[in-house]
Coordinates of C-alpha atoms in Angstrom, one line a residue:
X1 CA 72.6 42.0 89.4
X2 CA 73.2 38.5 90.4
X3 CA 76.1 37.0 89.0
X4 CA 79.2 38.3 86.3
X5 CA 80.5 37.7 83.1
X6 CA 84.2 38.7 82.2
X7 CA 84.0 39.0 78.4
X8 CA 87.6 38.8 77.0
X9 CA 87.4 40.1 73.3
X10 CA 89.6 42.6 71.4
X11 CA 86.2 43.4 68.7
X12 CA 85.2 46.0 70.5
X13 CA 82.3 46.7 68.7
X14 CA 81.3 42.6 69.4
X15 CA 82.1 43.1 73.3
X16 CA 80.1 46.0 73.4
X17 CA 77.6 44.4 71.6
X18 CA 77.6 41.3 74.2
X19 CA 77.6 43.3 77.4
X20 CA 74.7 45.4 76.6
X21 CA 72.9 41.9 76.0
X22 CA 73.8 40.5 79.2
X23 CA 73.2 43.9 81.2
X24 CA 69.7 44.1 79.9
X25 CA 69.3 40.4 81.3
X26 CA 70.5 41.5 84.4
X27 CA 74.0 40.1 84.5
X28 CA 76.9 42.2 85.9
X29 CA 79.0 42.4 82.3
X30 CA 82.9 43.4 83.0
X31 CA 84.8 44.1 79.4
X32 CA 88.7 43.5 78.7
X33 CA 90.4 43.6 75.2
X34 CA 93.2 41.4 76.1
X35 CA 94.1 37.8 78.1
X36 CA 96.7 39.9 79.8
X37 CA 94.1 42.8 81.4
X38 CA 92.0 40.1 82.0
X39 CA 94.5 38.2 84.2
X40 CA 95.3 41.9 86.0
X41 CA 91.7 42.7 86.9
X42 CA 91.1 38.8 88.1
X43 CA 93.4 40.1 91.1
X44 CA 90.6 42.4 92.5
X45 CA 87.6 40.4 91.0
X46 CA 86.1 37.1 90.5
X47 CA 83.6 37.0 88.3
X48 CA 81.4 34.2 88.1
X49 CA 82.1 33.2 83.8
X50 CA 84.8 34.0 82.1
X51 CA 84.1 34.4 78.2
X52 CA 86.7 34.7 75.9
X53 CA 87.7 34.8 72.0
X54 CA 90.8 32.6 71.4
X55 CA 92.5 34.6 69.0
X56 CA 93.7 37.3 70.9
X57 CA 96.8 39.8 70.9
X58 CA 99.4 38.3 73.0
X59 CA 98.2 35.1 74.7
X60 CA 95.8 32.9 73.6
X61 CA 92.3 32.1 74.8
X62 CA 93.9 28.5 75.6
X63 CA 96.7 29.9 77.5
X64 CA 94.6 32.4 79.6
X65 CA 91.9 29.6 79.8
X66 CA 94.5 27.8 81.7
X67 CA 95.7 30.0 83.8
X68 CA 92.3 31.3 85.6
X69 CA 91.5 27.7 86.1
X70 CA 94.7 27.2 88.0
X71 CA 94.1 30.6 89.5
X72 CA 90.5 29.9 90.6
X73 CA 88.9 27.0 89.3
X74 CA 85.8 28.1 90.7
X75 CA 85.2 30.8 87.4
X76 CA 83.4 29.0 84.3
X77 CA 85.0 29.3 81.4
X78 CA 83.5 29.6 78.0
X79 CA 85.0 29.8 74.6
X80 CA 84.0 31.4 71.6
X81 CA 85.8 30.2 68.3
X82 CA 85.4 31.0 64.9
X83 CA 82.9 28.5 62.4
X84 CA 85.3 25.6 61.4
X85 CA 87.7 25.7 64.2
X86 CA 85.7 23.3 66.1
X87 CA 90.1 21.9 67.0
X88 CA 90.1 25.2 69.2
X89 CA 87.0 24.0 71.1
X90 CA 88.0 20.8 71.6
X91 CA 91.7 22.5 73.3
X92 CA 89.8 24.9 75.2
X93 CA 87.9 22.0 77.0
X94 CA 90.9 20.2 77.9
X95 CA 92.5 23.2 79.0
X96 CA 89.5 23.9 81.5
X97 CA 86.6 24.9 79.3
X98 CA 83.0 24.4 80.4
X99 CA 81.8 24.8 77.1
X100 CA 82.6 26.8 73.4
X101 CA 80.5 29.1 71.3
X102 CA 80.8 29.1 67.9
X103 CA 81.0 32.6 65.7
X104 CA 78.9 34.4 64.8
X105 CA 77.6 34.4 68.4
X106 CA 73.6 34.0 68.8
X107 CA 73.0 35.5 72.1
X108 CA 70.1 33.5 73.1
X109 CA 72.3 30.8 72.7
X110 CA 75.1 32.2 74.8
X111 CA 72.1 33.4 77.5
X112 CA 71.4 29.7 77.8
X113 CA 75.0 28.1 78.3
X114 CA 75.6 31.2 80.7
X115 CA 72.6 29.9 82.4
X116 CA 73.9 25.7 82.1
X117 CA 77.5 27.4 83.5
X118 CA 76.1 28.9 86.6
X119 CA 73.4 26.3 87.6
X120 CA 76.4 23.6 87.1
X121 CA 78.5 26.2 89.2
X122 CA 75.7 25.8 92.4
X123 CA 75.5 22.5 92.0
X124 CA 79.5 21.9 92.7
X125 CA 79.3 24.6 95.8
X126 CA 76.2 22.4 97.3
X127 CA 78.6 19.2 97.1
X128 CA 80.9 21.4 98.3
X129 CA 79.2 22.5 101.6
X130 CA 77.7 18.5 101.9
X131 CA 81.3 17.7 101.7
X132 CA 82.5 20.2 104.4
X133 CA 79.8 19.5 106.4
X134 CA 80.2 15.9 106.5
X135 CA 83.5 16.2 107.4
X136 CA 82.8 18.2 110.2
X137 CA 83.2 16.1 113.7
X138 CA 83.8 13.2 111.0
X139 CA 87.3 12.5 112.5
X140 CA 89.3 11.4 115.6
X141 CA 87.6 14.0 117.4
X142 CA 84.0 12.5 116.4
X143 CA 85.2 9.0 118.4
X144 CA 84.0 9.7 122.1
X145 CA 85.2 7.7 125.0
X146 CA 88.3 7.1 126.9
X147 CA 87.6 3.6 128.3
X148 CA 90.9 1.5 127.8
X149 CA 88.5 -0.2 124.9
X150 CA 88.4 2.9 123.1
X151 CA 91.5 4.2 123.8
X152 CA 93.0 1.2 122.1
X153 CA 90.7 1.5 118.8
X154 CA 91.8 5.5 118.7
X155 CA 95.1 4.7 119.4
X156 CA 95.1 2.1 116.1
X157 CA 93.3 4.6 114.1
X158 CA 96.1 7.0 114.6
X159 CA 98.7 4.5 113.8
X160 CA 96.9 3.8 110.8
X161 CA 96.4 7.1 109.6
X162 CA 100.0 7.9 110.6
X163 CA 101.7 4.8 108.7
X164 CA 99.3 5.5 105.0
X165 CA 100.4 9.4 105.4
X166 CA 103.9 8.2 104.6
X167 CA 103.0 5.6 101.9
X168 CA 104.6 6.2 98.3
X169 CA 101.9 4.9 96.1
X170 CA 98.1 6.1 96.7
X171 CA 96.9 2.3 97.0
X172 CA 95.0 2.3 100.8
X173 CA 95.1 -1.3 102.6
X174 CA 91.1 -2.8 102.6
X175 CA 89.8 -2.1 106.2
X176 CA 87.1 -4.6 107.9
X177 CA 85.2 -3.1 111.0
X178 CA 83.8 -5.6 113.2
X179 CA 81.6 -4.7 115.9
X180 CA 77.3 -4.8 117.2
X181 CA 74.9 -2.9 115.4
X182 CA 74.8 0.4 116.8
X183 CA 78.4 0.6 118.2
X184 CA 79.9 3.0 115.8
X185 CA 81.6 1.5 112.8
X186 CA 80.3 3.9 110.3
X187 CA 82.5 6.7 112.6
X188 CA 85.6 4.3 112.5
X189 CA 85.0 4.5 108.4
X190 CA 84.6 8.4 109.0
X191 CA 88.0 9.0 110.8
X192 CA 89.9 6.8 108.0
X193 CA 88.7 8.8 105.6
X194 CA 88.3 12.5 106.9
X195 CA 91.8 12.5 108.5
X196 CA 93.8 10.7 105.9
X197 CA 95.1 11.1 102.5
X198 CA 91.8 11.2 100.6
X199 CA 89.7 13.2 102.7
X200 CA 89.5 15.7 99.9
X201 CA 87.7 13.0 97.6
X202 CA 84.3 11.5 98.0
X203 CA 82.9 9.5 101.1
X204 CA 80.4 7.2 99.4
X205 CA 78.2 5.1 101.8
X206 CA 75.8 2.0 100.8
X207 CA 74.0 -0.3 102.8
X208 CA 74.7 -4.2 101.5
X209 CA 71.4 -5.2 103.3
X210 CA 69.3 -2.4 102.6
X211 CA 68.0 -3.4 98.6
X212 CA 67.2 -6.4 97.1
X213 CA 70.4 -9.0 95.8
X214 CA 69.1 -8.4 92.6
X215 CA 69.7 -4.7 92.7
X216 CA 73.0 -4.9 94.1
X217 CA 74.9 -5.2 91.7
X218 CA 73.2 -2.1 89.2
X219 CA 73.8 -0.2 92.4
X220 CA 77.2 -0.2 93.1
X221 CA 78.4 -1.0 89.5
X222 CA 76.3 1.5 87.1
X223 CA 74.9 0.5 84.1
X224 CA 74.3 1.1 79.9
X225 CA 71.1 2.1 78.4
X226 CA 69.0 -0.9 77.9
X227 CA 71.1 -2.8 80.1
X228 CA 67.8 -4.5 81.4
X229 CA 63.7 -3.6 81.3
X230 CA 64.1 -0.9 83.3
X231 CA 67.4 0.8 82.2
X232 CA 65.8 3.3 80.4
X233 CA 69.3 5.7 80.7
X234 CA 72.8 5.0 81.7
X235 CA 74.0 5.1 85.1
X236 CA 77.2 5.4 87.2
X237 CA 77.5 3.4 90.1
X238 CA 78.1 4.2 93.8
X239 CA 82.2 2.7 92.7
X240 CA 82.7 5.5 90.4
X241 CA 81.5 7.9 92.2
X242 CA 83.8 7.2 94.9
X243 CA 86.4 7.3 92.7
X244 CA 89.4 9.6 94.2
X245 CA 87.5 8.8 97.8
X246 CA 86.3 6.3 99.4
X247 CA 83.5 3.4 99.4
X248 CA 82.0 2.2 102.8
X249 CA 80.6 -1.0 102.6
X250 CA 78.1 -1.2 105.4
X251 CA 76.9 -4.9 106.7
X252 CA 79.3 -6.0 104.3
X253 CA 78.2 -9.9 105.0
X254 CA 74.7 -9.6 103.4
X255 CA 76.4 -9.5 100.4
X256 CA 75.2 -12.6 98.6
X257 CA 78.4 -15.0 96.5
X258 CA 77.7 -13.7 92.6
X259 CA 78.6 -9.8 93.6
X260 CA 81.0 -11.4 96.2
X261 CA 83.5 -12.2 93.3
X262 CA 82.9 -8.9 91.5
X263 CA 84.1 -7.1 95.0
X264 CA 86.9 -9.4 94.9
X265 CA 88.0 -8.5 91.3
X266 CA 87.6 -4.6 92.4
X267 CA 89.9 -5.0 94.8
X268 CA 92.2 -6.8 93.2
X269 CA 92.5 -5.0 89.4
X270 CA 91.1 -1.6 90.2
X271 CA 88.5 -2.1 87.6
X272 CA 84.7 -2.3 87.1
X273 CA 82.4 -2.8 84.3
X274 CA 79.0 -1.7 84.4
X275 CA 76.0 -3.8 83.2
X276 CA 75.2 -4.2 79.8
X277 CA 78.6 -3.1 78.7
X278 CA 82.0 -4.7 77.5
X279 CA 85.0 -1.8 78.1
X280 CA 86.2 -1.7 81.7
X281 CA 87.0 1.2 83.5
X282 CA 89.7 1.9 85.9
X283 CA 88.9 3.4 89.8
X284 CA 91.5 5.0 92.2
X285 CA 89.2 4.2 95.7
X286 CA 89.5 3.1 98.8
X287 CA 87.4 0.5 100.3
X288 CA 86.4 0.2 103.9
X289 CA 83.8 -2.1 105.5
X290 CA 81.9 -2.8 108.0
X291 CA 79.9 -6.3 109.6
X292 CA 78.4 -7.0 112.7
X293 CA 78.3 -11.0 111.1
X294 CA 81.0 -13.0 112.0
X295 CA 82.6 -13.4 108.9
X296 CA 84.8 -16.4 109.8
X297 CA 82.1 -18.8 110.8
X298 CA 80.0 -17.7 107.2
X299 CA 83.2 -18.5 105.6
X300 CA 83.6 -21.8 107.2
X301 CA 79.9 -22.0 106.4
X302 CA 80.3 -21.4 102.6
X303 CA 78.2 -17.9 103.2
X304 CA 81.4 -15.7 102.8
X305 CA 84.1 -16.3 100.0
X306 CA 87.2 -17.2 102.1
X307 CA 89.6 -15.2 99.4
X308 CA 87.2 -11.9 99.4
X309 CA 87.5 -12.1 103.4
X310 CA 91.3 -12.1 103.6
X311 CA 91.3 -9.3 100.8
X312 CA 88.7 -7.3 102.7
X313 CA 90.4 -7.3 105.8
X314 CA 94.4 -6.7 105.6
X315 CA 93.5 -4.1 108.3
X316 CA 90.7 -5.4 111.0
X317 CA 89.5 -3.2 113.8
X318 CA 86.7 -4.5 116.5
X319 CA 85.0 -2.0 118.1
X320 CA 83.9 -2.9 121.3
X321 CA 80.0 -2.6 122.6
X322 CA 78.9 0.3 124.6
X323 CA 78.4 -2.5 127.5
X324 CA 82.1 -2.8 127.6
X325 CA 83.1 0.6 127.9
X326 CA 82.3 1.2 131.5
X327 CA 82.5 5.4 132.4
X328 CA 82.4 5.7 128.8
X329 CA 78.7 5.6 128.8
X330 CA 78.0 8.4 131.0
X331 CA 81.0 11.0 128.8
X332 CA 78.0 9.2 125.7
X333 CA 75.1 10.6 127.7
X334 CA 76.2 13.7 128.8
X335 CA 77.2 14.4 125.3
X336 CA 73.8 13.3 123.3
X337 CA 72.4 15.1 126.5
X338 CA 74.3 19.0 125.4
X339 CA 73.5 17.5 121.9
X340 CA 69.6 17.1 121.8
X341 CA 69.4 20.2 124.5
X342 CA 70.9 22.6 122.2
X343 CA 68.5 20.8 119.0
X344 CA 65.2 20.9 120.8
X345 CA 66.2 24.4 122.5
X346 CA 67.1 23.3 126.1
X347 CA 70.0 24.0 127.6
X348 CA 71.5 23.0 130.6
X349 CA 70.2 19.7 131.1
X350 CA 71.5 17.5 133.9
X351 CA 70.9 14.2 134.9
X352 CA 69.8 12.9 138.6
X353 CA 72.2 10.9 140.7
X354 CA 69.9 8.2 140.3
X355 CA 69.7 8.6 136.5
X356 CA 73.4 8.0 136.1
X357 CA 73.5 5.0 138.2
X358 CA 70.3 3.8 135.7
X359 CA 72.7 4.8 132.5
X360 CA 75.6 3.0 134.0
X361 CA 74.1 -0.2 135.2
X362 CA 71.6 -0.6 131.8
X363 CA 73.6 -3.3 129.3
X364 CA 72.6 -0.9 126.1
X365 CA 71.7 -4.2 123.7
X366 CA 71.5 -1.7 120.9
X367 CA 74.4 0.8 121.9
X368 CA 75.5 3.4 121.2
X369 CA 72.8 4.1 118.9
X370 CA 70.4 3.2 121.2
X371 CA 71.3 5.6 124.0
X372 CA 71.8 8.2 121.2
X373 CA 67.7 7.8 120.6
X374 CA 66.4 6.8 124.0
X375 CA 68.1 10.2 124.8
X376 CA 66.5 12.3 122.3
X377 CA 63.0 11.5 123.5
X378 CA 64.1 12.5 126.8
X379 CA 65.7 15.6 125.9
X380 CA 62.0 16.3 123.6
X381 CA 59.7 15.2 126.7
X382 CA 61.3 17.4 129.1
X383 CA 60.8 19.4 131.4
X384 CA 62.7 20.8 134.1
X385 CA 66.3 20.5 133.7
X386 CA 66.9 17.5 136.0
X387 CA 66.7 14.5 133.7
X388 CA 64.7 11.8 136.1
X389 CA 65.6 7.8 136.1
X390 CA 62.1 7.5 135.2
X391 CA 62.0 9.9 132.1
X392 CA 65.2 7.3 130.9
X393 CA 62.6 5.7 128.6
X394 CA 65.5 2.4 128.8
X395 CA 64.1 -1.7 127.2
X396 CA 65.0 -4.0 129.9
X397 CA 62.6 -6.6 128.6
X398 CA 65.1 -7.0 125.7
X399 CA 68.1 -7.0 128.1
X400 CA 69.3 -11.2 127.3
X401 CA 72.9 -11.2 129.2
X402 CA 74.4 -14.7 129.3
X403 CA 74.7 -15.9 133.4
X404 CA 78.1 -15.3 134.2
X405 CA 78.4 -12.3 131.9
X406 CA 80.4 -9.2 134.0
X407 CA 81.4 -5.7 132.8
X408 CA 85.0 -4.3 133.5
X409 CA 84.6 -0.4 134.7
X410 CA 86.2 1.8 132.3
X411 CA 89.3 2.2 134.7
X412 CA 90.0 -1.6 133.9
X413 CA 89.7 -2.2 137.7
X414 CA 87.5 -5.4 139.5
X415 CA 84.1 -6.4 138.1
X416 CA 80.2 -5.9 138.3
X417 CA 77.5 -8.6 138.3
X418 CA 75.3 -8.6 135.1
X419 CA 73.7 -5.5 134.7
X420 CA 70.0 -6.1 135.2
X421 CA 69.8 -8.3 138.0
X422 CA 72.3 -5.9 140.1
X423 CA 70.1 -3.0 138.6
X424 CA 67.1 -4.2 140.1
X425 CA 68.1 -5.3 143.6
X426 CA 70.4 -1.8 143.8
X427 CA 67.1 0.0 143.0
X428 CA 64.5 -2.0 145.7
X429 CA 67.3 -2.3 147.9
X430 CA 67.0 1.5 148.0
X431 CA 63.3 2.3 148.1
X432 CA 63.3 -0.8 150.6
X433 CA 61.7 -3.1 148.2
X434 CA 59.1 -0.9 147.2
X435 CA 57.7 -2.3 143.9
X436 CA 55.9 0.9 142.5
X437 CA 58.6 3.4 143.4
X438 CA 61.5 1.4 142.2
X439 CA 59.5 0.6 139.0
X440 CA 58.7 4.6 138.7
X441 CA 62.7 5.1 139.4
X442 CA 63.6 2.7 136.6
X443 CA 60.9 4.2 134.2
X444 CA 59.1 0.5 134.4
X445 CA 55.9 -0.2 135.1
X446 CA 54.7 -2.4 138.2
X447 CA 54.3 -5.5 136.3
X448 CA 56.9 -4.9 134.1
X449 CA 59.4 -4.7 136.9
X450 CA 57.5 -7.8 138.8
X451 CA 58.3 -9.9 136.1
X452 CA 61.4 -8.8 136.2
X453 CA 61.8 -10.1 139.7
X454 CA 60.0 -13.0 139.7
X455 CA 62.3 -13.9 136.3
X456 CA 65.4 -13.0 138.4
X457 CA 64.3 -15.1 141.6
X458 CA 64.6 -12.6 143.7
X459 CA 63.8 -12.4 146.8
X460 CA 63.3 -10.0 150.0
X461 CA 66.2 -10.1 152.3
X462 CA 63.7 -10.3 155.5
X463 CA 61.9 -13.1 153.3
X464 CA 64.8 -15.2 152.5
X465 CA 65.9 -18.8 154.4

């Protein structure tokens, strides 16, 4: 027997009557005459539906409705009310009800709400474990690094977090995160929401640049029946279902001016209306979001609404690129290293001296992300437990550092020369300018890493004037 129904009925002859139903269709039937034996065996068992008669002696049906879904919302409650008293239905599902059954009860019918009950009850523990799971290493904790860089964004995400824990109204500033593709924005959003006040609710994610404009709007607002051609049924939009939570608004600035306003009336009334229809409909949310655009000049272009930028950012946070983060990058790639080991079922991986110096002296154009995925096909291609520089499968033909452009070591200290051109000259300086081992050291190929040199002007030291 699978799952259990508490039937709650002083008829005995109708209780029997349902639990010999249910037991022959295999559900676990429990049987108690009165709200208050009910409530008493709830302390050693939790059955999975709680069906119940309202008019019972002592308390109601309502009242002990009530109670179990304070006790354990988790039970299904279903009531059963006589023909006519369709007021006592309506009670029970504001006091907690799933559903009501009308008297005389037709089993079948009661098989099949049983059936609605404990499919809807699955459904909620699956959101329930995604939930959990996303909040797992969702936090502070999730935010690697202790370059002064980083330390400075953690050390504003606590403040943050600590000033909105002692806020009397449940109104969250707006929070803009500016930073590269690739350097970790969506974490920052994470750790806002995971760790503060409305981690509980709903972490709802969307893309502005990953559907058409023209879908936008359906997307993050809902919309009626017949709305449009193809709204063939009515449907809530990402806002409301982040209501109680929070929305991330990712690449915020490909958001073109029409659904521009309608953000900036969101954030401003707390209300949406969904296409096709004229009531509007209060949200409680929490919006955070995210750009690697740099919102100031599109507003000074006329690309970004000045007033939706000021509104979107009352709290900004830039998060710096991987480049800038100086020891960080190795604590990154010993990390994804243990990571993608553990995935692909190889422990212990290490990386060779002169794979560190690669990791460290690489400029990471795509960042983070980048040396998240560069690692994984390392970690799958593998095979010893000594991680090579060549097997670091790095893009230095996409490396395009400004002249000039120097990296502060993660201990704040002096500077380095930019990346790939000291790179290069560290790596033939050490195989005494032998082109096909350096190139095998810095997983290049020969002509890849002569263009590289010849692009660099570089020269031999026993060749130069």
């Amino acid at each position: 027997m699978e799952h259990s129904v508490l039937i709650v009925e002083d008829d005995e002859l109708l209780a029997g009557n349902i639990q010999t139903y249910l037991e022959r269709k295999n559900f676990e039937a429990l049987v108690c005459h009165s709200a208050e034996e009910a409530l008493e065996l709830l302390q050693d068992q939790l059955p999975d539906v709680l069906l119940t008669d309202n008019s019972l002696p002592g308390m109601s049906g309502h009242e002990l409705i009530r109670e179990v879904s304070a006790r354990a919302p988790q039970i299904k409650p279903i009531m059963m009310t006589g023909y006519g008293n369709i007021e006592d239905a309506v009670q029970a599902m504001k006091a907690g009800a799933f559903h009501y059954l009308t008297k005389p009860v037709a089993l079948a019918e009661l098989k099949m709400l049983l059936e609605k009950a404990l499919e809807a009850q699955r459904l909620e523990h699956k959101l329930d474990f995604y939930h959990s799971r996303a909040a797992q290493d969702a936090g502070l904790a999730a935010l690697i690094g202790d370059s002064p860089a980083m330390l400075e964004v953690k050390s504003m995400v606590r403040r943050l977090l600590d000033a909105e824990s002692r806020m009397a109204d449940a109104e969250l500033p707006a929070v803009l995160i500016e930073g590269e593709t690739g350097t970790g924005k969506e974490l920052i959003a994470r750790a806002l929401h995971f760790d503060g006040a409305r981690g509980k609710g709903p972490f709802v994610e969307f893309n502005c640049a990953s559907i058409p404009a023209h879908l936008l709007e359906a997307e993050l607002f809902g919309h009626e029946k017949g709305a449009f051609t193809d709204a063939k049924d009515r449907r809530l939009g990402l806002v409301e279902a982040a209501d109680g939570g929070t929305l991330f608004l990712d690449e915020v600035g490909e958001m073109d001016l029409v659904l521009q306003a309608k953000l900036l009336k969101l954030l401003e009334d707390r209300t949406i209306r969904r296409i096709g229809s004229v009531k509007e409909r209060k949200v409680n949310l929490r919006i955070i979001s995210a750009t690697n655009c740099n919102l100031e000049q599109m507003v000074q272009q006329g690309k970004f609404r000045r007033d939706l930028f000021f509104r979107l950012r009352i709290i900004s946070i830039r998060v710096p690129r991987l480049y800038a983060r100086g020891d960080d990058i190795l604590l990154l790639a010993r990390h994804f290293l243990k990571q993608h080991g553990k995935r692909y079922g190889k422990p212990g991986l290490q990386f060779c001296a002169e794979a560190e110096h690669l990791l460290q002296s690489y400029s990471w154009p795509g960042n983070v992300r980048e040396l998240r995925n560069m690692l994984e096909q390392t970690v799958l291609l593998a095979q010893g437990q000594l991680v090579t520089a060549a097997q670091l499968h790095i893009c230095p033909t996409l490396v395009d550092e400004p002249a000039g452009h120097y990296r502060t070591h993660g201990n704040g200290q002096g500077a380095e020369p930019e990346a790939e051109r000291d790179m290069v000259v560290r790596m033939l300086d050490k195989t005494d300018w032998n082109v096909t081992k350096s190139a095998r050291l810095l997983g290049l190929t020969r002509d890849m890493l002569r263009y590289r040199i010849e692009k660099l002007g570089l020269v031999r030291p026993d060749r130069r004037h």
